[in-house]
Every structure is written in C-alpha cells, then in structure tokens.
Amino acid sequence: MELNDKNILVVGLAKTGVACARFLAGRGARVTVTDLREEAALAAQLTELAAWDIRKVLGRHDEADFTGADLIVVSPGVPQDHPLLVKAGSTGREIVSEIELAARFIDVPLVAITGTNGKTTTTTLAGEIFRGNGYRTFVGGNIGNPLIELVESGELVDQVVAEISSFQLEWTTTFCPQVAALLNLSEDHLDRYASYQEYINAKLRIFENQGESDFAVVNRDDELVWGYARELKAQLFPFSRKQELEEGIFHQGGVIVYRHNGREESFPTKAIRLQGVHNLENIMAALACTLLSGCRPDDSFETVQGFGALHHRMEFVAEVNGVRYYEDSKATNVGSVEKALESFDAITLIAGGKDKGGSYAPLAPLVRERVLHLVLIGEAASRMQAELGHLTDTRLAATLEEAVTLAAQITRPGGTVLMSPACSSFDMFRDYEERAQCYIAAVKGL
C-alpha cells in the first residue's frame, strides 16, 4: 500500500489515532488529524506528535478534510454513522480502521480474538503460549499497544495475537486473520449500536475475509454463535465445556481434550491456576488458537498451568469473618456476570452503574438460584431492581463503599460477596479500574 504523498485524514486522537498519525507521517503521507476536543485537552497527544509535520484541526471537524482525503483512518471511538463519514463515503473516499491499516503491512500469521466477554484473558494467554513455544510474539489490538505500533517499530516477530473489539471491526475491508476466534455473544454497547443485530454483525466481520485454509474458533455452547458459525467459509473448530466433539476442543471429566485431523491430546485441569467456568472456555479457546497455529501441546499446557487471573476479572480480594470477597469490575455486561454467577453459590451480588441499554432479564435464573442478596448502586439501580429485585432480597446503596458495608452486614460466614456490575463505570468512576480500586479499598477497610 503506497502512502507517500497521499492526503490522509486521521479522525480521533485517542491512542490508536496518535499511533496512526505517527506511522503515516513517517511513511511520507500528508497527514491531517482532527478531534472535537480543544488543544488544551490534547496536550499529551500533541506532545507525542510534535516531531512530525502534521496538520491539526482541533475543536471541530471540517467537511473539506473528509471529502478531500485520499484515505480516512477512523479511531474506534468514532461511530460509523457520523455525518461527515457518511458524506465522505458517499463521495468515494476510502475509510479504514487502525487494524485494517496495520494488517495491510503485517506479513506474519495473525490470530484475532473477539467476543463480548473473555477477549483479554484469551488473547493474553494465547500470547504467552506462543512465547512459551519460542515464537517472537506481539500481543496488542484492543489491549496493550495498537497493531500499527508493531508496523511503525519495524520489530521482527513470528506471530501476532490481537484482541479485536466490535468498534475496530467496523471499517475493515481486507482484514484476514489466519485464526479468528468468536468466544461468545450477548447484548453489549447498545448505547452505540442501533440494534443487537448491528452489534452482532460487527463482531462477525472478523471472519469476513477468511477462506478455506483459515480457521474459525467458535463457542459450540453459545447457540447464537453456533448458528452464525455454520455459514462461515473458514474451517470450523468449536470448543465446548458441555459436550464431546469429534473435531474441536472440549472439557469432560476434569480433562480438556483436543481433537484435530485424527490426532488427540489430553490436558488434566486439576493443576490449572485459572479458575471459573468462563476461564475454562477461555483456556480452550487459547489452546485451540495456538495448537492450530503449530504450537507444541506439552509446552502449551505448561504455560496454561502457570497462568494466573488478570486483574479485575473475578479476582479474590480477601476473606473477612468467614466471607470471601471477589472483585469483577471488568464485568460490564450481562453475559460476563452470568459466567461469574455460575462460579459461586450463596452470593451477595453488588451490581449497577451506567446502564448500557440491554436487558438484565437473562440474569434472572442465576439470581433466583444463587444470589441470596442483591445490592444495587448507580444509575442503573432502578432498572435492575425492576427486572431482578423480586427474585431475591434486594437493597439499594448510594455508594460502592456503602454497598460493601451493607454486604458485610447481611452475608453469613461461608458466603461470597461478588462485585460484578453488569454496567459500565462512568456514572460514578473514571473507569472500571478506579471502580475496582474503590471496592478493594472498601473491603480492606472492613
């Protein structure tokens, strides 16, 4: 792809936008960056671009920049239906995402992982498995560093593993991972998408350009995923924790079994550090992606056994007066909370935050069966109370600290207090990490 002397517009100066602008300028393009934020709010980003001859349009967007560009690179935070992007598309301008741009310059195998939940754990573990097999591996995308930073750096690697969000997939046209994984689907980001189907369609784009020589790793237990999977062009490789598979990877009787092309490998789960039913799925998906890519079974499982939980995903905090406290701040949607509830009994669940537009009804069976007390916080508390409050003892708290204190009072020894919000954090906190730290501090304060 020739970039020299091309007129290229980068829309949005978040981390990926800054990285793209640097890369494009370094390849000789005439780069314009545009962001609705004013210069004062972009001081850090502008410092990173100071060494480059880049035109900046800040505090506004100019239509001429969109309709006059040879190429437009869109940051993930910018929605597809932005009027100026629609106008540019109608005039024939090429519009791409950062991962689409980067993939055009990556010439080593790429594993791409998406899904509503579990992406970060699966991607991180897959990267560690590749490294444990001796591959020089870049892990990035929606976590860590943008893919374009690998291209910009010129670093020599053997393998790329990328976590990919639905937002990043929106502007892909040729993006084609050799192995693509869809872990699960549940309602999310309905504050961004007009419908659940629109969100699903964005996720499915990860398989769009795959052919018969590529692999699609899919969740056989997720009927929505499986329904779409059978229409794919790539070779299907399912994973399941509920049923035996002739071809695929599954869990049965405390053993993970991998079957591919008549070959079988078995991995006992007893010594695995990563606990929870959701992590069993993540482990199987990571093993599938890496073993299909040529990793050795023994070295791969050795890495799995030593891999610990990521921060803010069902992380044990402390035991106080016989009650165990877990922090699951990264569970920002209903599907993620379902997995958490499946992993415990006698639960006091602390949930709520900024509502994302989906229904909380899918949680009802697990709330009825496993949640003894429900403590609700944040903007979504009233909606959650209306949908779930009649199923168990339900209380409201004004703050997360108050919720922890209340949970400590009503939870008996042997029970579990789980903060798994099913909502984003932006009504009360800067992000899910700040919410996690607040919860941890409140528990320590008990």
Short mmCIF file of C-alpha atoms in Angstrom, two decimals:
data_model
loop_
_atom_site.label_atom_id
_atom_site.label_comp_id
_atom_site.label_asym_id
_atom_site.label_seq_id
_atom_site.Cartn_x
_atom_site.Cartn_y
_atom_site.Cartn_z
CA MET A 1 0.00 0.00 0.00
CA GLU A 2 1.59 3.28 -1.14
CA LEU A 3 1.32 6.12 1.39
CA ASN A 4 3.93 8.59 0.20
CA ASP A 5 2.43 11.98 -0.70
CA LYS A 6 -1.13 10.74 -0.03
CA ASN A 7 -3.58 13.11 1.65
CA ILE A 8 -4.71 11.17 4.73
CA LEU A 9 -7.12 12.22 7.48
CA VAL A 10 -6.94 10.64 10.96
CA VAL A 11 -10.21 11.09 12.87
CA GLY A 12 -9.86 10.99 16.66
CA LEU A 13 -6.73 11.45 18.72
CA ALA A 14 -7.05 8.61 21.18
CA LYS A 15 -4.14 6.15 21.48
CA THR A 16 -4.74 4.50 18.11
CA GLY A 17 -5.22 7.82 16.33
CA VAL A 18 -1.91 9.15 17.60
CA ALA A 19 -0.11 5.94 16.60
CA CYS A 20 -1.65 6.00 13.12
CA ALA A 21 -0.73 9.66 12.59
CA ARG A 22 2.90 8.99 13.52
CA PHE A 23 3.10 5.95 11.26
CA LEU A 24 1.51 7.68 8.27
CA ALA A 25 3.69 10.77 8.61
CA GLY A 26 6.74 8.52 8.84
CA ARG A 27 5.76 6.91 5.53
CA GLY A 28 5.64 10.28 3.76
CA ALA A 29 1.89 10.93 3.83
CA ARG A 30 0.40 14.42 4.16
CA VAL A 31 -1.43 13.88 7.43
CA THR A 32 -4.26 15.87 8.97
CA VAL A 33 -5.55 14.94 12.42
CA THR A 34 -8.94 16.11 13.64
CA ASP A 35 -10.61 15.87 17.06
CA LEU A 36 -13.57 17.64 18.63
CA ARG A 37 -11.56 18.26 21.77
CA GLU A 38 -9.70 21.55 22.10
CA GLU A 39 -5.92 21.82 22.10
CA ALA A 40 -5.70 22.17 25.91
CA ALA A 41 -7.39 18.79 26.40
CA LEU A 42 -4.99 17.09 23.97
CA ALA A 43 -1.67 18.28 25.40
CA ALA A 44 -0.27 14.78 25.94
CA GLN A 45 -1.29 13.57 22.48
CA LEU A 46 0.09 16.66 20.75
CA THR A 47 3.42 16.21 22.54
CA GLU A 48 3.67 12.73 21.01
CA LEU A 49 3.13 14.24 17.54
CA ALA A 50 5.40 17.26 18.00
CA ALA A 51 8.28 15.81 15.97
CA TRP A 52 6.12 15.30 12.88
CA ASP A 53 4.84 17.71 10.23
CA ILE A 54 1.15 17.06 10.84
CA ARG A 55 -1.73 19.45 10.25
CA LYS A 56 -4.11 19.70 13.20
CA VAL A 57 -7.82 20.61 13.14
CA LEU A 58 -8.96 20.69 16.77
CA GLY A 59 -12.21 21.62 18.48
CA ARG A 60 -14.13 20.93 15.27
CA HIS A 61 -14.32 18.83 12.11
CA ASP A 62 -14.15 20.43 8.64
CA GLU A 63 -16.14 18.77 5.87
CA ALA A 64 -13.48 19.57 3.28
CA ASP A 65 -10.94 17.45 5.18
CA PHE A 66 -13.26 14.44 4.88
CA THR A 67 -14.34 14.86 1.27
CA GLY A 68 -10.84 15.77 0.09
CA ALA A 69 -8.88 12.91 1.68
CA ASP A 70 -7.36 10.03 -0.27
CA LEU A 71 -7.79 7.88 2.84
CA ILE A 72 -9.58 8.34 6.18
CA VAL A 73 -8.39 6.41 9.25
CA VAL A 74 -11.03 6.29 11.98
CA SER A 75 -10.37 5.76 15.68
CA PRO A 76 -12.59 3.11 17.36
CA GLY A 77 -14.46 5.70 19.42
CA VAL A 78 -15.94 7.40 16.33
CA PRO A 79 -19.28 5.84 15.27
CA GLN A 80 -19.88 4.72 11.69
CA ASP A 81 -22.93 6.93 11.31
CA HIS A 82 -21.02 10.15 11.92
CA PRO A 83 -22.48 12.54 9.28
CA LEU A 84 -19.10 13.52 7.85
CA LEU A 85 -18.03 9.90 7.49
CA VAL A 86 -21.31 9.16 5.73
CA LYS A 87 -20.71 12.12 3.42
CA ALA A 88 -17.12 11.04 2.73
CA GLY A 89 -18.24 7.50 1.98
CA SER A 90 -20.84 8.75 -0.47
CA THR A 91 -18.13 10.62 -2.39
CA GLY A 92 -15.99 7.51 -2.71
CA ARG A 93 -13.42 8.21 -0.01
CA GLU A 94 -11.76 5.07 1.39
CA ILE A 95 -12.39 4.74 5.13
CA VAL A 96 -10.47 2.22 7.26
CA SER A 97 -9.92 1.33 10.89
CA GLU A 98 -6.50 1.16 12.53
CA ILE A 99 -6.47 -2.65 12.43
CA GLU A 100 -7.31 -2.63 8.72
CA LEU A 101 -4.44 -0.20 8.06
CA ALA A 102 -1.99 -2.20 10.18
CA ALA A 103 -2.96 -5.58 8.72
CA ARG A 104 -2.03 -4.39 5.24
CA PHE A 105 1.58 -4.14 6.43
CA ILE A 106 1.76 -7.26 8.64
CA ASP A 107 3.30 -10.24 6.86
CA VAL A 108 3.35 -12.82 9.68
CA PRO A 109 0.49 -15.06 10.89
CA LEU A 110 -2.24 -13.28 12.82
CA VAL A 111 -4.57 -14.70 15.47
CA ALA A 112 -7.53 -12.40 16.17
CA ILE A 113 -9.88 -12.86 19.11
CA THR A 114 -13.24 -11.21 19.69
CA GLY A 115 -16.43 -11.82 21.68
CA THR A 116 -18.50 -9.99 24.24
CA ASN A 117 -16.52 -11.43 27.16
CA GLY A 118 -13.19 -13.15 27.76
CA LYS A 119 -11.22 -11.43 24.98
CA THR A 120 -8.46 -10.04 27.17
CA THR A 121 -7.78 -13.24 29.11
CA THR A 122 -7.85 -15.40 25.97
CA THR A 123 -5.63 -13.03 23.98
CA THR A 124 -3.10 -12.64 26.79
CA LEU A 125 -2.94 -16.40 27.40
CA ALA A 126 -2.58 -17.16 23.68
CA GLY A 127 0.31 -14.70 23.51
CA GLU A 128 2.01 -16.38 26.47
CA ILE A 129 1.55 -19.82 24.89
CA PHE A 130 3.20 -18.65 21.66
CA ARG A 131 6.09 -17.19 23.67
CA GLY A 132 6.37 -20.42 25.67
CA ASN A 133 6.80 -22.21 22.34
CA GLY A 134 9.63 -19.89 21.33
CA TYR A 135 7.73 -17.59 18.96
CA ARG A 136 8.67 -13.90 18.92
CA THR A 137 5.16 -12.62 19.59
CA PHE A 138 3.41 -9.25 19.51
CA VAL A 139 0.22 -9.02 21.57
CA GLY A 140 -1.95 -5.96 21.09
CA GLY A 141 -5.01 -4.51 19.38
CA ASN A 142 -7.72 -3.62 21.85
CA ILE A 143 -5.30 -4.32 24.72
CA GLY A 144 -1.79 -3.03 25.16
CA ASN A 145 -0.41 -1.43 22.03
CA PRO A 146 -2.26 -0.76 18.76
CA LEU A 147 -1.25 -3.08 15.90
CA ILE A 148 0.05 -0.11 13.93
CA GLU A 149 2.78 0.36 16.55
CA LEU A 150 4.24 -3.02 15.54
CA VAL A 151 4.39 -1.87 11.92
CA GLU A 152 5.81 1.52 12.92
CA SER A 153 8.54 -0.05 15.06
CA GLY A 154 9.75 -2.49 12.43
CA GLU A 155 10.13 -5.11 15.18
CA LEU A 156 10.74 -8.61 13.85
CA VAL A 157 8.14 -11.07 15.11
CA ASP A 158 6.95 -14.54 14.18
CA GLN A 159 3.36 -14.21 15.37
CA VAL A 160 0.74 -11.55 16.12
CA VAL A 161 -2.11 -12.07 18.59
CA ALA A 162 -4.76 -9.36 18.68
CA GLU A 163 -7.79 -8.67 20.82
CA ILE A 164 -10.34 -7.09 18.49
CA SER A 165 -13.42 -5.11 19.52
CA SER A 166 -16.59 -4.65 17.51
CA PHE A 167 -15.69 -0.96 17.08
CA GLN A 168 -12.36 -1.89 15.45
CA LEU A 169 -14.05 -4.28 13.03
CA GLU A 170 -16.48 -1.69 11.68
CA TRP A 171 -14.18 -0.29 8.99
CA THR A 172 -12.39 -3.47 7.86
CA THR A 173 -12.32 -4.50 4.20
CA THR A 174 -9.37 -6.90 3.74
CA PHE A 175 -8.52 -7.80 7.37
CA CYS A 176 -7.99 -11.58 7.38
CA PRO A 177 -6.59 -13.44 10.40
CA GLN A 178 -5.30 -16.97 9.78
CA VAL A 179 -7.10 -17.97 13.01
CA ALA A 180 -10.10 -15.97 14.22
CA ALA A 181 -12.00 -16.71 17.43
CA LEU A 182 -15.50 -15.66 18.47
CA LEU A 183 -15.84 -16.51 22.16
CA ASN A 184 -19.48 -15.60 22.83
CA LEU A 185 -22.24 -13.11 22.06
CA SER A 186 -24.50 -11.22 24.46
CA GLU A 187 -26.07 -7.77 24.48
CA ASP A 188 -23.49 -5.01 24.80
CA HIS A 189 -22.78 -1.50 23.54
CA LEU A 190 -26.43 -0.84 22.71
CA ASP A 191 -25.66 2.78 23.53
CA ARG A 192 -23.51 2.71 20.35
CA TYR A 193 -25.44 0.37 18.05
CA ALA A 194 -28.98 0.85 16.79
CA SER A 195 -29.80 -2.80 17.50
CA TYR A 196 -28.35 -6.01 18.93
CA GLN A 197 -28.15 -7.39 15.38
CA GLU A 198 -25.98 -4.46 14.31
CA TYR A 199 -23.56 -5.29 17.15
CA ILE A 200 -23.54 -8.99 16.14
CA ASN A 201 -22.86 -8.08 12.51
CA ALA A 202 -19.85 -6.03 13.57
CA LYS A 203 -18.44 -8.97 15.54
CA LEU A 204 -18.94 -11.39 12.64
CA ARG A 205 -16.75 -9.23 10.40
CA ILE A 206 -13.73 -10.91 11.99
CA PHE A 207 -14.47 -13.90 9.70
CA GLU A 208 -15.47 -11.87 6.62
CA ASN A 209 -12.33 -12.38 4.53
CA GLN A 210 -11.27 -15.82 5.74
CA GLY A 211 -11.04 -18.70 3.28
CA GLU A 212 -10.92 -22.48 3.42
CA SER A 213 -7.30 -22.55 4.62
CA ASP A 214 -8.10 -20.39 7.66
CA PHE A 215 -9.64 -21.44 10.99
CA ALA A 216 -12.68 -20.11 12.83
CA VAL A 217 -12.59 -21.00 16.53
CA VAL A 218 -16.14 -20.75 17.88
CA ASN A 219 -18.12 -21.47 21.04
CA ARG A 220 -20.28 -24.55 20.41
CA ASP A 221 -22.22 -23.93 23.63
CA ASP A 222 -23.35 -20.45 22.56
CA GLU A 223 -26.29 -21.18 20.27
CA LEU A 224 -26.20 -17.70 18.76
CA VAL A 225 -22.51 -18.05 17.87
CA TRP A 226 -23.02 -21.59 16.55
CA GLY A 227 -25.95 -20.52 14.40
CA TYR A 228 -23.82 -17.98 12.56
CA ALA A 229 -20.69 -20.17 12.55
CA ARG A 230 -22.15 -22.73 10.19
CA GLU A 231 -22.34 -20.09 7.47
CA LEU A 232 -18.60 -19.30 7.57
CA LYS A 233 -16.09 -20.07 4.81
CA ALA A 234 -13.21 -20.96 7.15
CA GLN A 235 -12.64 -24.38 8.75
CA LEU A 236 -14.79 -24.55 11.89
CA PHE A 237 -13.04 -25.54 15.10
CA PRO A 238 -15.50 -25.47 18.02
CA PHE A 239 -14.83 -25.51 21.75
CA SER A 240 -17.27 -26.77 24.39
CA ARG A 241 -17.42 -27.37 28.13
CA LYS A 242 -20.78 -29.17 27.80
CA GLN A 243 -20.41 -31.79 25.07
CA GLU A 244 -17.91 -34.11 23.46
CA LEU A 245 -16.71 -33.09 20.00
CA GLU A 246 -15.35 -35.29 17.21
CA GLU A 247 -13.34 -32.32 15.91
CA GLY A 248 -12.55 -29.47 18.28
CA ILE A 249 -11.60 -28.97 21.92
CA PHE A 250 -13.85 -29.83 24.85
CA HIS A 251 -13.94 -30.45 28.61
CA GLN A 252 -15.06 -33.75 30.06
CA GLY A 253 -14.44 -35.34 33.46
CA GLY A 254 -11.76 -32.92 34.56
CA VAL A 255 -9.81 -33.19 31.29
CA ILE A 256 -9.53 -30.87 28.28
CA VAL A 257 -9.44 -32.93 25.08
CA TYR A 258 -8.13 -31.52 21.78
CA ARG A 259 -9.04 -33.40 18.60
CA HIS A 260 -7.84 -32.35 15.16
CA ASN A 261 -7.34 -34.36 11.96
CA GLY A 262 -7.41 -37.68 13.82
CA ARG A 263 -4.94 -36.55 16.49
CA GLU A 264 -5.91 -36.30 20.17
CA GLU A 265 -4.24 -34.54 23.10
CA SER A 266 -5.47 -34.55 26.71
CA PHE A 267 -4.81 -31.94 29.39
CA PRO A 268 -5.92 -32.51 33.04
CA THR A 269 -7.44 -29.34 34.54
CA LYS A 270 -6.66 -30.15 38.19
CA ALA A 271 -3.41 -28.15 38.29
CA ILE A 272 -4.69 -25.10 36.37
CA ARG A 273 -4.49 -21.88 38.41
CA LEU A 274 -7.09 -20.01 36.38
CA GLN A 275 -10.45 -20.79 37.98
CA GLY A 276 -14.09 -20.25 36.94
CA VAL A 277 -16.25 -21.73 34.19
CA HIS A 278 -15.64 -18.72 31.96
CA ASN A 279 -11.89 -19.25 32.21
CA LEU A 280 -12.25 -22.89 31.21
CA GLU A 281 -13.76 -21.60 27.96
CA ASN A 282 -11.01 -19.00 27.60
CA ILE A 283 -8.32 -21.66 28.11
CA MET A 284 -9.85 -23.95 25.49
CA ALA A 285 -10.11 -21.08 23.01
CA ALA A 286 -6.49 -20.04 23.60
CA LEU A 287 -5.27 -23.63 23.23
CA ALA A 288 -7.27 -24.04 20.04
CA CYS A 289 -5.84 -20.86 18.50
CA THR A 290 -2.26 -21.77 19.37
CA LEU A 291 -2.28 -25.50 18.66
CA LEU A 292 -3.91 -24.89 15.27
CA SER A 293 -1.05 -22.43 14.63
CA GLY A 294 1.64 -25.06 15.24
CA CYS A 295 2.39 -24.82 18.97
CA ARG A 296 3.56 -27.93 20.83
CA PRO A 297 0.98 -29.47 23.20
CA ASP A 298 3.29 -30.04 26.19
CA ASP A 299 4.86 -26.57 26.13
CA SER A 300 1.46 -25.00 25.57
CA PHE A 301 -0.17 -26.71 28.54
CA GLU A 302 2.78 -25.92 30.77
CA THR A 303 2.10 -22.24 30.05
CA VAL A 304 -1.62 -22.71 30.77
CA GLN A 305 -0.89 -24.30 34.16
CA GLY A 306 1.24 -21.36 35.28
CA PHE A 307 -1.08 -18.62 34.03
CA GLY A 308 -2.91 -16.58 36.71
CA ALA A 309 -6.05 -14.46 36.61
CA LEU A 310 -5.97 -11.00 35.09
CA HIS A 311 -6.71 -8.01 37.26
CA HIS A 312 -10.37 -7.06 37.78
CA ARG A 313 -11.85 -10.30 36.45
CA MET A 314 -13.23 -12.44 39.32
CA GLU A 315 -10.19 -11.56 41.39
CA PHE A 316 -10.06 -12.70 45.02
CA VAL A 317 -9.66 -9.72 47.35
CA ALA A 318 -9.84 -11.00 50.93
CA GLU A 319 -11.66 -13.21 53.41
CA VAL A 320 -13.25 -11.30 56.30
CA ASN A 321 -15.21 -13.00 59.09
CA GLY A 322 -15.62 -16.15 57.04
CA VAL A 323 -16.90 -14.29 53.94
CA ARG A 324 -14.87 -14.30 50.72
CA TYR A 325 -14.85 -11.10 48.65
CA TYR A 326 -14.32 -11.12 44.86
CA GLU A 327 -13.88 -8.18 42.52
CA ASP A 328 -15.15 -8.50 38.94
CA SER A 329 -15.16 -4.86 37.83
CA LYS A 330 -14.39 -5.79 34.23
CA ALA A 331 -17.82 -7.49 34.01
CA THR A 332 -19.54 -4.59 32.29
CA ASN A 333 -22.31 -6.59 30.60
CA VAL A 334 -24.86 -9.25 31.45
CA GLY A 335 -23.07 -12.13 29.69
CA SER A 336 -19.96 -11.59 31.77
CA VAL A 337 -21.94 -11.55 35.03
CA GLU A 338 -23.67 -14.80 34.06
CA LYS A 339 -20.28 -16.55 33.94
CA ALA A 340 -19.34 -15.10 37.33
CA LEU A 341 -22.59 -16.22 38.97
CA GLU A 342 -22.11 -19.74 37.59
CA SER A 343 -18.83 -19.92 39.53
CA PHE A 344 -20.19 -19.33 43.07
CA ASP A 345 -23.03 -20.18 45.44
CA ALA A 346 -24.58 -18.24 48.38
CA ILE A 347 -23.75 -14.94 46.69
CA THR A 348 -24.25 -11.38 47.79
CA LEU A 349 -24.07 -9.60 44.44
CA ILE A 350 -23.12 -5.93 44.20
CA ALA A 351 -24.17 -4.65 40.78
CA GLY A 352 -25.11 -1.50 38.90
CA GLY A 353 -23.50 1.50 37.30
CA LYS A 354 -24.09 3.28 33.99
CA ASP A 355 -26.79 1.49 32.03
CA LYS A 356 -25.72 0.28 28.54
CA GLY A 357 -29.19 -0.29 27.15
CA GLY A 358 -29.53 -4.07 27.24
CA SER A 359 -31.93 -6.24 29.24
CA TYR A 360 -30.97 -7.65 32.64
CA ALA A 361 -33.56 -10.44 32.32
CA PRO A 362 -31.00 -13.11 31.25
CA LEU A 363 -29.58 -12.93 34.78
CA ALA A 364 -32.92 -13.92 36.34
CA PRO A 365 -32.43 -17.72 36.59
CA LEU A 366 -29.00 -17.40 38.20
CA VAL A 367 -30.13 -14.61 40.55
CA ARG A 368 -33.04 -16.75 41.67
CA GLU A 369 -30.85 -19.84 42.11
CA ARG A 370 -27.57 -18.47 43.52
CA VAL A 371 -27.93 -14.88 44.76
CA LEU A 372 -29.11 -14.57 48.38
CA HIS A 373 -28.76 -10.77 48.47
CA LEU A 374 -28.62 -8.18 45.68
CA VAL A 375 -27.13 -4.76 46.46
CA LEU A 376 -27.62 -2.20 43.68
CA ILE A 377 -25.77 1.06 43.01
CA GLY A 378 -25.55 3.72 40.32
CA GLU A 379 -27.79 5.00 37.55
CA ALA A 380 -28.97 1.52 36.56
CA ALA A 381 -30.14 0.57 40.07
CA SER A 382 -33.83 1.34 39.48
CA ARG A 383 -33.94 -0.61 36.18
CA MET A 384 -32.13 -3.57 37.70
CA GLN A 385 -34.43 -3.52 40.72
CA ALA A 386 -37.47 -3.56 38.42
CA GLU A 387 -36.16 -6.54 36.42
CA LEU A 388 -34.44 -8.58 39.15
CA GLY A 389 -35.42 -7.18 42.54
CA HIS A 390 -38.40 -9.50 43.05
CA LEU A 391 -36.20 -12.60 42.73
CA THR A 392 -34.18 -12.21 45.94
CA ASP A 393 -33.53 -9.93 48.90
CA THR A 394 -32.66 -6.60 47.23
CA ARG A 395 -31.16 -3.44 48.74
CA LEU A 396 -30.05 -0.07 47.35
CA ALA A 397 -26.83 1.74 48.26
CA ALA A 398 -25.81 5.31 47.47
CA THR A 399 -22.12 4.50 47.02
CA LEU A 400 -19.92 1.47 46.41
CA GLU A 401 -18.41 1.88 49.88
CA GLU A 402 -21.89 1.78 51.40
CA ALA A 403 -22.69 -1.31 49.33
CA VAL A 404 -19.64 -3.15 50.70
CA THR A 405 -20.54 -2.22 54.29
CA LEU A 406 -24.11 -3.40 53.76
CA ALA A 407 -22.93 -6.63 52.13
CA ALA A 408 -20.67 -7.34 55.11
CA GLN A 409 -23.63 -6.93 57.47
CA ILE A 410 -26.02 -9.28 55.64
CA THR A 411 -23.68 -12.03 54.35
CA ARG A 412 -23.24 -15.05 56.60
CA PRO A 413 -19.91 -16.91 57.07
CA GLY A 414 -19.32 -19.26 54.13
CA GLY A 415 -20.94 -16.86 51.70
CA THR A 416 -19.38 -14.85 48.86
CA VAL A 417 -19.60 -11.14 48.20
CA LEU A 418 -19.15 -10.55 44.49
CA MET A 419 -18.91 -7.12 42.87
CA SER A 420 -19.87 -7.88 39.27
CA PRO A 421 -21.64 -4.77 37.95
CA ALA A 422 -23.17 -5.70 34.53
CA CYS A 423 -22.76 -1.98 33.76
CA SER A 424 -20.03 0.46 32.79
CA SER A 425 -18.47 2.61 35.49
CA PHE A 426 -18.77 6.10 34.04
CA ASP A 427 -21.64 7.30 36.22
CA MET A 428 -19.51 7.14 39.38
CA PHE A 429 -15.90 6.41 38.35
CA ARG A 430 -13.29 7.29 35.74
CA ASP A 431 -13.16 3.67 34.52
CA TYR A 432 -13.59 0.06 35.67
CA GLU A 433 -10.10 0.09 37.23
CA GLU A 434 -10.96 3.01 39.52
CA ARG A 435 -14.18 1.20 40.47
CA ALA A 436 -12.13 -1.89 41.29
CA GLN A 437 -9.72 0.04 43.47
CA CYS A 438 -12.62 1.63 45.36
CA TYR A 439 -14.12 -1.80 46.03
CA ILE A 440 -10.79 -3.28 47.12
CA ALA A 441 -10.17 -0.35 49.50
CA ALA A 442 -13.65 -0.73 50.99
CA VAL A 443 -13.12 -4.47 51.56
CA LYS A 444 -9.70 -3.88 53.12
CA GLY A 445 -11.33 -1.29 55.35
CA LEU A 446 -13.63 -3.92 56.86
#
